[in-house]
PDB file of N, CA and C in Angstrom:
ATOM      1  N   UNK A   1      31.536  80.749  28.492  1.00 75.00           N
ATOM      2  CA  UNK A   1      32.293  80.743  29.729  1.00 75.00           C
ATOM      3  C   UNK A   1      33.584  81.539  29.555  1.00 75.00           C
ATOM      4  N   UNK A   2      34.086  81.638  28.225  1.00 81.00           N
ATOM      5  CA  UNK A   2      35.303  82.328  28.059  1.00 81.00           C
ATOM      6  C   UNK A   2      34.916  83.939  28.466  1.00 81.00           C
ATOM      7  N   UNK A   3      33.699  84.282  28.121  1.00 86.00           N
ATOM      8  CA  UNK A   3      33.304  85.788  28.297  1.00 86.00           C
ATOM      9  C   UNK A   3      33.196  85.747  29.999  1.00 86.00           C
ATOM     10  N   UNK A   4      32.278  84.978  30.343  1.00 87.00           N
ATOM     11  CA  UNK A   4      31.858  84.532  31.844  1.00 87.00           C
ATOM     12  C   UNK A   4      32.532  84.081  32.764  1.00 87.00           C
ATOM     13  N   UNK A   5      33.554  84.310  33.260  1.00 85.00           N
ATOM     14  CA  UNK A   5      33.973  82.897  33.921  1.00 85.00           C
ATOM     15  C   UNK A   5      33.076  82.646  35.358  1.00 85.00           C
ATOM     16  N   UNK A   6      32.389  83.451  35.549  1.00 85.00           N
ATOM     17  CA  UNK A   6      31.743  83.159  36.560  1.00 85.00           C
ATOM     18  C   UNK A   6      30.511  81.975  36.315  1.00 85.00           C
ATOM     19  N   UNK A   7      30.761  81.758  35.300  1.00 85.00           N
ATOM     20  CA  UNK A   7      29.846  80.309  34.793  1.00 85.00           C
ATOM     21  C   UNK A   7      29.915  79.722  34.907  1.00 85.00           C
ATOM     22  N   UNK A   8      31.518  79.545  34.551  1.00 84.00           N
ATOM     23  CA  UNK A   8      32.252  77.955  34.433  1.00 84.00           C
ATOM     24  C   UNK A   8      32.584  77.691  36.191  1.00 84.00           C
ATOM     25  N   UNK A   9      32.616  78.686  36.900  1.00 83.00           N
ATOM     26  CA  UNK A   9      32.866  78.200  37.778  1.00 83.00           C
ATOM     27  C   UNK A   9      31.394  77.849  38.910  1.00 83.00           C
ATOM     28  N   UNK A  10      30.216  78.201  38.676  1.00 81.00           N
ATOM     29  CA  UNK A  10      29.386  77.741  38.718  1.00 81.00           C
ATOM     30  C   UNK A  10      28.844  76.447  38.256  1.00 81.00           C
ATOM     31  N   UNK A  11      29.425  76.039  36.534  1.00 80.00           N
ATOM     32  CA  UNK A  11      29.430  74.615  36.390  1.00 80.00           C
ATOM     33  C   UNK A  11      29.710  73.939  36.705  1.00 80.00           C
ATOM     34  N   UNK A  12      31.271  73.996  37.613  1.00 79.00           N
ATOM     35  CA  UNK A  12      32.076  73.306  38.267  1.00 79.00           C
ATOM     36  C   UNK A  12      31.755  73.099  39.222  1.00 79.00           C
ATOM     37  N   UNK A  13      31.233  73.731  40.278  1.00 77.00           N
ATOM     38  CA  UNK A  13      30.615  73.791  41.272  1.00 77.00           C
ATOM     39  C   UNK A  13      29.615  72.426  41.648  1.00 77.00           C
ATOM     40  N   UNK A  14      28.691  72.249  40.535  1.00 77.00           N
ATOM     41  CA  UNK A  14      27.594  71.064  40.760  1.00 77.00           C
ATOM     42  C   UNK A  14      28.230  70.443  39.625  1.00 77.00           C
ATOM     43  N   UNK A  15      28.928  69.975  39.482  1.00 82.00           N
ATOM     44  CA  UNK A  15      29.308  69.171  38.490  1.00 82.00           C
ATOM     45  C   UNK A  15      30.987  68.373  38.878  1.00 82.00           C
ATOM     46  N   UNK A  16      30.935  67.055  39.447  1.00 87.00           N
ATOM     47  CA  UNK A  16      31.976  66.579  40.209  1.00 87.00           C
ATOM     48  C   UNK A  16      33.414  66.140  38.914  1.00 87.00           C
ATOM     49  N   UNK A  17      34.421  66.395  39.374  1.00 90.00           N
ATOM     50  CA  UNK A  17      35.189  65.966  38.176  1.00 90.00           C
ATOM     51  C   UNK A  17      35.006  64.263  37.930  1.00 90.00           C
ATOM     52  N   UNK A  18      35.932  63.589  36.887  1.00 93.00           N
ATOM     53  CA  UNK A  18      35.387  62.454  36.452  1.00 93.00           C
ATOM     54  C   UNK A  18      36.662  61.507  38.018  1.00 93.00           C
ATOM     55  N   UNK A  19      37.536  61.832  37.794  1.00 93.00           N
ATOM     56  CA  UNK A  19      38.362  61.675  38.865  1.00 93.00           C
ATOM     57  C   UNK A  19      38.260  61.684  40.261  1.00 93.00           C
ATOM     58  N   UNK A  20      37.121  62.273  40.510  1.00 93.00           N
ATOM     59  CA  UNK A  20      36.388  62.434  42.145  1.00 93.00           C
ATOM     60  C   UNK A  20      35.359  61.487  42.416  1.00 93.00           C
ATOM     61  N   UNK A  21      34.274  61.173  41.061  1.00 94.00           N
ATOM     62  CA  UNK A  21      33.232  60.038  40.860  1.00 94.00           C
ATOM     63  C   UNK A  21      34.497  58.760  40.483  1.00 94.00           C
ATOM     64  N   UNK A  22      35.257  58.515  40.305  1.00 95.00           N
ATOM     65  CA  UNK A  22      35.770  57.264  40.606  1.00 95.00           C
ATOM     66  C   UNK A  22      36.590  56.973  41.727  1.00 95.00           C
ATOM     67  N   UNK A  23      36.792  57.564  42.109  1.00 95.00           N
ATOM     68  CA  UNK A  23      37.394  57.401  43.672  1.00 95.00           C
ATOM     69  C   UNK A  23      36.644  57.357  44.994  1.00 95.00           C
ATOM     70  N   UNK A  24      35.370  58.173  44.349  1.00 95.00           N
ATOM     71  CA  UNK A  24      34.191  58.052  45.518  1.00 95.00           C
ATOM     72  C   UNK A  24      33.951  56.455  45.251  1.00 95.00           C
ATOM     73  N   UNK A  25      33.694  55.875  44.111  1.00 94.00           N
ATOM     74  CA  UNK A  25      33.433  54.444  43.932  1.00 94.00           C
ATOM     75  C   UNK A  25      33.822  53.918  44.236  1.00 94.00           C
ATOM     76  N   UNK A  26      35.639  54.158  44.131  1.00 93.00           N
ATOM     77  CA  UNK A  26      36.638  52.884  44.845  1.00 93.00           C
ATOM     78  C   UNK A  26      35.935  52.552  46.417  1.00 93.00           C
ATOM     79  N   UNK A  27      36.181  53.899  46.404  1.00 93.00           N
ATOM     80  CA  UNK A  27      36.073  53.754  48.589  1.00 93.00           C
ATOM     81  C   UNK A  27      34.917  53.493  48.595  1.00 93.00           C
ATOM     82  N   UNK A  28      33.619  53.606  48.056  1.00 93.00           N
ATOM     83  CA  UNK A  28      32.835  52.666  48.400  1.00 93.00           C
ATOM     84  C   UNK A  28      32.713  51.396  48.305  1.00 93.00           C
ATOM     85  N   UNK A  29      34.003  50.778  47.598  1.00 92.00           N
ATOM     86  CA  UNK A  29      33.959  49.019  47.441  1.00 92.00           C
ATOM     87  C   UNK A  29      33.770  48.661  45.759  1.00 92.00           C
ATOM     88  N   UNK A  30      33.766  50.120  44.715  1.00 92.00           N
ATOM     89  CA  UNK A  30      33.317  49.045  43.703  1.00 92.00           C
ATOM     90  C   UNK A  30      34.462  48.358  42.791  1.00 92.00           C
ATOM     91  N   UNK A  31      34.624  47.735  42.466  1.00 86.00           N
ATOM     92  CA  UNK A  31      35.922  46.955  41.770  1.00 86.00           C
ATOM     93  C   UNK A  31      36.047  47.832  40.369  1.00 86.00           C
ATOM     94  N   UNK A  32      35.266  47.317  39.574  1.00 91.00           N
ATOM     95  CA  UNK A  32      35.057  47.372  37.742  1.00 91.00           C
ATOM     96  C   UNK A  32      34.069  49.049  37.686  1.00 91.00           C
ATOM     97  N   UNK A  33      35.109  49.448  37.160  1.00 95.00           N
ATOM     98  CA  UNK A  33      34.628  51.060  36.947  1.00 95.00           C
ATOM     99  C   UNK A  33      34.825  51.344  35.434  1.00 95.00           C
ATOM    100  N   UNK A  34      33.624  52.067  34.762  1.00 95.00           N
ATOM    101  CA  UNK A  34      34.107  52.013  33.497  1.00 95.00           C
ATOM    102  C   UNK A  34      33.408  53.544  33.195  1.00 95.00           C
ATOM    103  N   UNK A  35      33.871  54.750  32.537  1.00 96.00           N
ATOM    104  CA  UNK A  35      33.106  55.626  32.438  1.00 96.00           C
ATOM    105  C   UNK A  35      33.176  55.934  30.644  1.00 96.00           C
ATOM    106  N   UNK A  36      31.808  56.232  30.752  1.00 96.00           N
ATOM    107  CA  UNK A  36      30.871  56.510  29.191  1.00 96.00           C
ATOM    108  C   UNK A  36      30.858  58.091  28.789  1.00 96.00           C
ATOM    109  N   UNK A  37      31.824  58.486  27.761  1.00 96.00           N
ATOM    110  CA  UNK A  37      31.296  59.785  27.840  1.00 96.00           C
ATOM    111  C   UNK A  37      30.381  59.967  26.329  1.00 96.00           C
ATOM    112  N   UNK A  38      29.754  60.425  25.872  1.00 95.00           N
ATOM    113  CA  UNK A  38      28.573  60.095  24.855  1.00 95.00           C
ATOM    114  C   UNK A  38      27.989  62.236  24.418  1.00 95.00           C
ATOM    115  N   UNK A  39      27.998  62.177  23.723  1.00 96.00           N
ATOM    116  CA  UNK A  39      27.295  63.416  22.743  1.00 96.00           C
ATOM    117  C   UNK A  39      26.045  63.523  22.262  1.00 96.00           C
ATOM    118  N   UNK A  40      24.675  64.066  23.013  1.00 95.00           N
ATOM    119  CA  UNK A  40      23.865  63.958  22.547  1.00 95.00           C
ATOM    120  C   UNK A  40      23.441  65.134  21.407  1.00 95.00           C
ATOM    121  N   UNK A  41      22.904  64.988  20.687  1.00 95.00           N
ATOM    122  CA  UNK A  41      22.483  66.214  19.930  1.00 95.00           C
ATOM    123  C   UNK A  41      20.916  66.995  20.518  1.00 95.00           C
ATOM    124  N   UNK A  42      21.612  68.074  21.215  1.00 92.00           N
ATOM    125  CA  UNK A  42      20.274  69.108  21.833  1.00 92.00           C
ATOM    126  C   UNK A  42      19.189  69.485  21.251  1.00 92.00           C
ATOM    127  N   UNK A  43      20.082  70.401  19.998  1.00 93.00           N
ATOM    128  CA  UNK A  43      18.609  70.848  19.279  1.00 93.00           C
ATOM    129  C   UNK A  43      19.662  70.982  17.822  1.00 93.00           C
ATOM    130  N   UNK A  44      18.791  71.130  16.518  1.00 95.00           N
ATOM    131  CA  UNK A  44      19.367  71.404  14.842  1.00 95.00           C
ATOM    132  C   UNK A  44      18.882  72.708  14.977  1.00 95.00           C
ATOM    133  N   UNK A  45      19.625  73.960  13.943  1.00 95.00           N
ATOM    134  CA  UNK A  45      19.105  74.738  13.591  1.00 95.00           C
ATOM    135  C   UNK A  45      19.406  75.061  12.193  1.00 95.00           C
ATOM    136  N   UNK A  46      18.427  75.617  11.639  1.00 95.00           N
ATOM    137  CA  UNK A  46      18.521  75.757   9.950  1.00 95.00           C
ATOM    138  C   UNK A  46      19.790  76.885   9.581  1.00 95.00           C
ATOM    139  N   UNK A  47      19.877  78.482  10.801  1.00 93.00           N
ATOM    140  CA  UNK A  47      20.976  79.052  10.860  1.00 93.00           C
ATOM    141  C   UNK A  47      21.493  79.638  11.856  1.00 93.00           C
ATOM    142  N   UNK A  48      21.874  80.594  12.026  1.00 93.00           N
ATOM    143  CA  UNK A  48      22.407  80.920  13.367  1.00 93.00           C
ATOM    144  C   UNK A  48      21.811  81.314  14.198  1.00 93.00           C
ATOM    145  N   UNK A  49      20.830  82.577  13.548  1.00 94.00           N
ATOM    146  CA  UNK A  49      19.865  83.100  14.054  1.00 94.00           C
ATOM    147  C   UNK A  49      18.931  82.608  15.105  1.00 94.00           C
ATOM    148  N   UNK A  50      18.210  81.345  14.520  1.00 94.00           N
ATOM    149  CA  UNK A  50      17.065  80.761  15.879  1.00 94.00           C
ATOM    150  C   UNK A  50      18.219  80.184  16.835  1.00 94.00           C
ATOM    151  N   UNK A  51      19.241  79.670  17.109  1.00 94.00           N
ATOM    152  CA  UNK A  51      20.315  79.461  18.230  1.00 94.00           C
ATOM    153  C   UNK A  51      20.207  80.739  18.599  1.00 94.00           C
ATOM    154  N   UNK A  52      20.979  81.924  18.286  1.00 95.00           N
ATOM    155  CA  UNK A  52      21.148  83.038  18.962  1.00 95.00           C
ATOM    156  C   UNK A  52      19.413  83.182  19.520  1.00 95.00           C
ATOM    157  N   UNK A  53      18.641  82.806  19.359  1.00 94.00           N
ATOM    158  CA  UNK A  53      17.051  83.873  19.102  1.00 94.00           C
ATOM    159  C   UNK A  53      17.246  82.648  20.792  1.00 94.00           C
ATOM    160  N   UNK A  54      17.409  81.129  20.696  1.00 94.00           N
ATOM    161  CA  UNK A  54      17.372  80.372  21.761  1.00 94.00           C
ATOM    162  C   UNK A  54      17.917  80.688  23.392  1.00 94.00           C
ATOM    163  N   UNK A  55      19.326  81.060  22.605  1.00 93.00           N
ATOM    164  CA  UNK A  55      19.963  81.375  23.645  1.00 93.00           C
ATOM    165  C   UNK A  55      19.320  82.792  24.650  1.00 93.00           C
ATOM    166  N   UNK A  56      19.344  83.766  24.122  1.00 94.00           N
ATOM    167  CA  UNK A  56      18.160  85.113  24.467  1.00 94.00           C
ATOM    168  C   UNK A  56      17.702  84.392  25.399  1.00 94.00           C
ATOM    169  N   UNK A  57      16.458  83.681  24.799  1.00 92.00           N
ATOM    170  CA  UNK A  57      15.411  83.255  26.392  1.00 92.00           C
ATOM    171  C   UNK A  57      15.679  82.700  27.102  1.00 92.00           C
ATOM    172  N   UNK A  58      17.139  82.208  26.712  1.00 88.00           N
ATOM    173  CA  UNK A  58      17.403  81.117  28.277  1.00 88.00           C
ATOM    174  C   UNK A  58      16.576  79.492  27.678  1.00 88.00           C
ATOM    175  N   UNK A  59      16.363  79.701  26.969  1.00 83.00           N
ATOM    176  CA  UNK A  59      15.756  77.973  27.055  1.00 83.00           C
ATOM    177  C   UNK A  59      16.214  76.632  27.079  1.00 83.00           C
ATOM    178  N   UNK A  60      16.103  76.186  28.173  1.00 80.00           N
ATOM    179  CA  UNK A  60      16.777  74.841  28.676  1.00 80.00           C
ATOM    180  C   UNK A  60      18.610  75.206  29.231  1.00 80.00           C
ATOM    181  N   UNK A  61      18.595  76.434  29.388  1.00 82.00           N
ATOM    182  CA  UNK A  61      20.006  76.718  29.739  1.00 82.00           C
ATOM    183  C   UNK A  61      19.805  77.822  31.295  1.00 82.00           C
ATOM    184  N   UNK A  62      19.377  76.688  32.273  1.00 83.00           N
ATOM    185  CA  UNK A  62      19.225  77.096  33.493  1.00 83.00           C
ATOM    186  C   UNK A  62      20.548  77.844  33.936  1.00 83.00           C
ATOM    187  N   UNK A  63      22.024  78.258  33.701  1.00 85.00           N
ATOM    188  CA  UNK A  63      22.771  79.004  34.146  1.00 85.00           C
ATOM    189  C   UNK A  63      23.181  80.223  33.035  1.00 85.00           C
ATOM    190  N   UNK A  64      22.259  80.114  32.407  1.00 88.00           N
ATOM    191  CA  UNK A  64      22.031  81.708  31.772  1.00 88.00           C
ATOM    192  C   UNK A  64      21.641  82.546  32.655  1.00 88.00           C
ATOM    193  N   UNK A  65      20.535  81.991  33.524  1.00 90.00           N
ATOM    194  CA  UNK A  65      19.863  82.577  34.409  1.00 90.00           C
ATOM    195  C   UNK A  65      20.983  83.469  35.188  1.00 90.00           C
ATOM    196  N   UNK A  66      21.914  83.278  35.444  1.00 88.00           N
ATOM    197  CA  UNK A  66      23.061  83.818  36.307  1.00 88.00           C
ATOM    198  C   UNK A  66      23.218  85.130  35.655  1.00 88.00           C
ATOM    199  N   UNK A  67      22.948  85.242  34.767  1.00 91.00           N
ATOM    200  CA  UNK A  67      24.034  86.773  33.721  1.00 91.00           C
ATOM    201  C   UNK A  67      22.486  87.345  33.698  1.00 91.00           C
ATOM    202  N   UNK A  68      22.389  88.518  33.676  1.00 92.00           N
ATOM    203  CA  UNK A  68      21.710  89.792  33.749  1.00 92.00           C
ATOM    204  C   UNK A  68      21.530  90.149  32.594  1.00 92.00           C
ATOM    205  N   UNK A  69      20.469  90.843  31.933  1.00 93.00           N
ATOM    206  CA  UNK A  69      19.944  90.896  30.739  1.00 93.00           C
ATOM    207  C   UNK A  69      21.093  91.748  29.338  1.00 93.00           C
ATOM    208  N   UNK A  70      21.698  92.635  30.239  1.00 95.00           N
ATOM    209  CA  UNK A  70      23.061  93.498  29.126  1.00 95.00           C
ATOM    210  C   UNK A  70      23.990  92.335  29.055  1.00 95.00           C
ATOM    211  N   UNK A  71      24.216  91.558  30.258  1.00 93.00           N
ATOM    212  CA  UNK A  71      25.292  90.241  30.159  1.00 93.00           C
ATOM    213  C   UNK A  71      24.784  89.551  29.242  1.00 93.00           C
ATOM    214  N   UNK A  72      23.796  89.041  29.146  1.00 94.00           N
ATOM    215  CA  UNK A  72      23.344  88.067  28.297  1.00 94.00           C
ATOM    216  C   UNK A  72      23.342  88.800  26.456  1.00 94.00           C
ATOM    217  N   UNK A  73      22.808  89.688  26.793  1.00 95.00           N
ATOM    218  CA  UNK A  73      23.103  90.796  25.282  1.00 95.00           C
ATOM    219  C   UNK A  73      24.426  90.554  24.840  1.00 95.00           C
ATOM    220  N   UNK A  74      25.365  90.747  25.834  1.00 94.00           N
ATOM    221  CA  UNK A  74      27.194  90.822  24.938  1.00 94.00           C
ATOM    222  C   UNK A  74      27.575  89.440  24.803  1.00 94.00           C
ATOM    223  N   UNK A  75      26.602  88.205  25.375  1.00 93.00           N
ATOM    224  CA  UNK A  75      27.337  86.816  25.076  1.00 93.00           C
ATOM    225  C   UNK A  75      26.152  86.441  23.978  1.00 93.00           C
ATOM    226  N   UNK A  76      25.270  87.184  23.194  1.00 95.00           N
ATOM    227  CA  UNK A  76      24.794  86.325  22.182  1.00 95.00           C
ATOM    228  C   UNK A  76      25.256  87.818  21.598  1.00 95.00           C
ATOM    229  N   UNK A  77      25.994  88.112  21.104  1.00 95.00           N
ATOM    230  CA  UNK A  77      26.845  89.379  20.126  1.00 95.00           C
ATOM    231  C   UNK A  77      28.045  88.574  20.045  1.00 95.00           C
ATOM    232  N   UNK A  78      28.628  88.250  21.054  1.00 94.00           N
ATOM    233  CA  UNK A  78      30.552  87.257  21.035  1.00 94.00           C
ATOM    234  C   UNK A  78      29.721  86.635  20.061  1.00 94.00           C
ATOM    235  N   UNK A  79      28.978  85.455  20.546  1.00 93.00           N
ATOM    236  CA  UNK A  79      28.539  84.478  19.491  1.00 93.00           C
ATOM    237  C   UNK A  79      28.093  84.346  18.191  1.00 93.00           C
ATOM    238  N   UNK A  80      27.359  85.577  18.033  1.00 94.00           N
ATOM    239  CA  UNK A  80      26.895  85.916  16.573  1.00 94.00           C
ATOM    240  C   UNK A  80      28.450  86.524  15.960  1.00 94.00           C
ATOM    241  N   UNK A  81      29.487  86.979  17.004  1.00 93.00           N
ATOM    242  CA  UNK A  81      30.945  86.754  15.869  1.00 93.00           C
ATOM    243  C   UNK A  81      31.304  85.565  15.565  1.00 93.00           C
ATOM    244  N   UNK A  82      31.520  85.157  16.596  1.00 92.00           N
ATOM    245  CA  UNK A  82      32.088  84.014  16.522  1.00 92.00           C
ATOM    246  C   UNK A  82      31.638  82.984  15.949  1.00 92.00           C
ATOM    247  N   UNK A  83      30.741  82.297  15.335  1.00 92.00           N
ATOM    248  CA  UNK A  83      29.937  81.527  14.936  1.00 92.00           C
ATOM    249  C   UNK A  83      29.853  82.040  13.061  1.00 92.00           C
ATOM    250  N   UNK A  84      30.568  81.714  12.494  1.00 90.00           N
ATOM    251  CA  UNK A  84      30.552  82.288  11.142  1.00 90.00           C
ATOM    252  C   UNK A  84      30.088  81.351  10.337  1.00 90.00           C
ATOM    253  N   UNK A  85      29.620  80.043  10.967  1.00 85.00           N
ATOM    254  CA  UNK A  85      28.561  79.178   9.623  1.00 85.00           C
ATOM    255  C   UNK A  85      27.387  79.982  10.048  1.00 85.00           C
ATOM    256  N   UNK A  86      26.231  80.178   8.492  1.00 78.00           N
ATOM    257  CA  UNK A  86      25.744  80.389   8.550  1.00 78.00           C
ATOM    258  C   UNK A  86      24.437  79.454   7.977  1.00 78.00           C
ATOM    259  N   UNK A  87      24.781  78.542   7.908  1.00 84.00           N
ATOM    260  CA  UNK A  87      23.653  77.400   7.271  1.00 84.00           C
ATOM    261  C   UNK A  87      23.189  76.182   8.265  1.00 84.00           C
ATOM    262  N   UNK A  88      23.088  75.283   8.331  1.00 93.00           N
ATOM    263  CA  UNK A  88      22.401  74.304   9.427  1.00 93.00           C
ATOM    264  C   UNK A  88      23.727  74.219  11.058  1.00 93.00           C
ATOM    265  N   UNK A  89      23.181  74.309  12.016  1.00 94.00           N
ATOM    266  CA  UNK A  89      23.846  73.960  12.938  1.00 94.00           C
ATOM    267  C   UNK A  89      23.723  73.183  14.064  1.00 94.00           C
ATOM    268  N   UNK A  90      24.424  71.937  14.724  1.00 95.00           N
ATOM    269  CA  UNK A  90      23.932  71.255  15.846  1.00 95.00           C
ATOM    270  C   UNK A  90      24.425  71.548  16.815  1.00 95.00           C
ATOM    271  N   UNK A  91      23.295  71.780  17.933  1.00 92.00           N
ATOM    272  CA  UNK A  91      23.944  72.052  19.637  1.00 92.00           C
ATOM    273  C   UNK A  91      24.255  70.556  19.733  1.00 92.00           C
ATOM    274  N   UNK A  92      25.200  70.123  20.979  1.00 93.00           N
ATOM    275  CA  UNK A  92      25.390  69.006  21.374  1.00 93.00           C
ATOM    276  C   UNK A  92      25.526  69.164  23.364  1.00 93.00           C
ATOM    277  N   UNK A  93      25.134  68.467  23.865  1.00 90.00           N
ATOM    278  CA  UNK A  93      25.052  68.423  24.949  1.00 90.00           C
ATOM    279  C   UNK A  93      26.363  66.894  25.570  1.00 90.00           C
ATOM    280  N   UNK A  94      27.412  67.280  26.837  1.00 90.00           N
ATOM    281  CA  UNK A  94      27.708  66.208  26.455  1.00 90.00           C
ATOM    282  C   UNK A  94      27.172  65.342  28.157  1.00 90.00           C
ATOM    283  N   UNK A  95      27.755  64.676  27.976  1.00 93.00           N
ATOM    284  CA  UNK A  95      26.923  63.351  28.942  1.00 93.00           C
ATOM    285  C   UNK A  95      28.323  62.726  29.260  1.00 93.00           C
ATOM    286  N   UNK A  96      28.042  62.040  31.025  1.00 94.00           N
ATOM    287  CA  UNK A  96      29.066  60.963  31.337  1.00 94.00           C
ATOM    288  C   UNK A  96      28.596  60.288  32.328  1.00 94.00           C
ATOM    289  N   UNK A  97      28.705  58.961  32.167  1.00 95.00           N
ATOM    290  CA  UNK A  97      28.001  57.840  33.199  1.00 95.00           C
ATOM    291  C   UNK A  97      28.921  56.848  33.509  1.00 95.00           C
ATOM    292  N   UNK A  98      28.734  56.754  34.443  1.00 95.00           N
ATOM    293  CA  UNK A  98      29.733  55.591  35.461  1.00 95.00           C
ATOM    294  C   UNK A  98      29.236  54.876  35.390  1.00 95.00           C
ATOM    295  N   UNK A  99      29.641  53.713  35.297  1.00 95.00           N
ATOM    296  CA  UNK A  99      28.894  52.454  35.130  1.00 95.00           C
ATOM    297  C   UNK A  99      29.663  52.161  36.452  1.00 95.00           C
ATOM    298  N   UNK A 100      29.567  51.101  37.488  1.00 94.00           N
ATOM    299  CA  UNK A 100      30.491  50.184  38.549  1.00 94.00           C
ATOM    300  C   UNK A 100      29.796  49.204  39.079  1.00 94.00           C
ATOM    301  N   UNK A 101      30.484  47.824  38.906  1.00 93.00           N
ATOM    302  CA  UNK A 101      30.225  46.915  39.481  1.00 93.00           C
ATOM    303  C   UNK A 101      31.073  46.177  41.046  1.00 93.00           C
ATOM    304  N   UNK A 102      30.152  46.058  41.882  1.00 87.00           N
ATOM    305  CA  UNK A 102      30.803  45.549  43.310  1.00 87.00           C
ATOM    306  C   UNK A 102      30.595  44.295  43.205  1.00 87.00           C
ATOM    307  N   UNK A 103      31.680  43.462  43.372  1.00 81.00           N
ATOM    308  CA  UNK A 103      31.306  42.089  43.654  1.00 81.00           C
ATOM    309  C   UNK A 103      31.879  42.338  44.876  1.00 81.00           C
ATOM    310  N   UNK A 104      30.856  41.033  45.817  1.00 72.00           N
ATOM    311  CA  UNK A 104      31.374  40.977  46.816  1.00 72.00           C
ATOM    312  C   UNK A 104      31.770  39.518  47.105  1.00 72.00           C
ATOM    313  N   UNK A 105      32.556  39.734  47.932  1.00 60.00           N
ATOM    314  CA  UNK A 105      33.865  38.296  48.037  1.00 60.00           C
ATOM    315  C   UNK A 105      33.440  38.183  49.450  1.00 60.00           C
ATOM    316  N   UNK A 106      33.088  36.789  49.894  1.00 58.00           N
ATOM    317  CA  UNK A 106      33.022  36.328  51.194  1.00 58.00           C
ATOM    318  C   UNK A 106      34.165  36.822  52.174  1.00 58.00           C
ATOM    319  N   UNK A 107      33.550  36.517  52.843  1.00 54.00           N
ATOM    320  CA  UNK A 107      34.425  36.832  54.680  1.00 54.00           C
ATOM    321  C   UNK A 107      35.473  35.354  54.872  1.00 54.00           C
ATOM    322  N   UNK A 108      36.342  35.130  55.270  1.00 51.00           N
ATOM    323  CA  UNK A 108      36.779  34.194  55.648  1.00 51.00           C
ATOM    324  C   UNK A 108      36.253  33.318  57.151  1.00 51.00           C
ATOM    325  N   UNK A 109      35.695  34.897  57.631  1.00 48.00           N
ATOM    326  CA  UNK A 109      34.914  34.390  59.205  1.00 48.00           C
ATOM    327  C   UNK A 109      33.359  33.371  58.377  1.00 48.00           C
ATOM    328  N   UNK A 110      33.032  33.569  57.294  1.00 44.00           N
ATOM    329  CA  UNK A 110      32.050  32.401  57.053  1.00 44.00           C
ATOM    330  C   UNK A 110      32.336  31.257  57.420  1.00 44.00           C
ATOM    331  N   UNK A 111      33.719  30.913  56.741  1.00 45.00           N
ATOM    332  CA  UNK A 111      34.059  29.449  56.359  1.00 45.00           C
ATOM    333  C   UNK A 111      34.884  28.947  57.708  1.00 45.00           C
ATOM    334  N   UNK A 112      34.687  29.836  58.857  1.00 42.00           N
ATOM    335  CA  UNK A 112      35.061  29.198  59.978  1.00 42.00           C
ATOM    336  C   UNK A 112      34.424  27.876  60.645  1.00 42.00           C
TER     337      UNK A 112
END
């Protein structure tokens, strides 16, 4: 995205801040809001190479699709600089889930 920014702002795009998903919650009534942010591990690679070889096809990285085949050429070249281990490496994907609970509290018009 640093090469791209037209990425990040595409990520941003479908992707709500964490601050917008809890406020949508409030106003819908929920009390107890708790958010999870968690690191999954995507894929291992033995070196840099099959990542870079990954990235190329686009696999599982539906907004690659956005950059055009020379675009995509100069962001797995940044990376093959930038990326100077050359022995095992983990992608990580990250994740965030809202948890919210609504209790709901009687009416006072019940107990009329």
């Amino acid at each position: 995205m640093e090469l791209f920014p037209k990425l990040r702002e595409k990520e941003e795009s479908h992707r709500p801040q964490s601050n917008q998903v809890i406020e949508a919650l409030k106003s819908a009534g929920f009390n107890t809001i708790e958010e999870i942010v968690f690191w999954e591990t995507r894929a291992l690679y033995e070196s840099k190479e099959p990542l870079l070889e990954d990235i190329r096809s686009r696999t599982g990285r539906s907004i690659l699709f956005d950059l055009d085949d020379k675009e995509l050429e100069r962001l797995v070249g940044m990376l093959n600089e930038k990326i100077s281990v050359n022995g095992p490496l983990e992608e990580k994907d990250r994740w965030t889930i809202w948890k919210a609970v609504k209790l709901n509290t009687p009416s006072k018009e019940r107990f009329l």
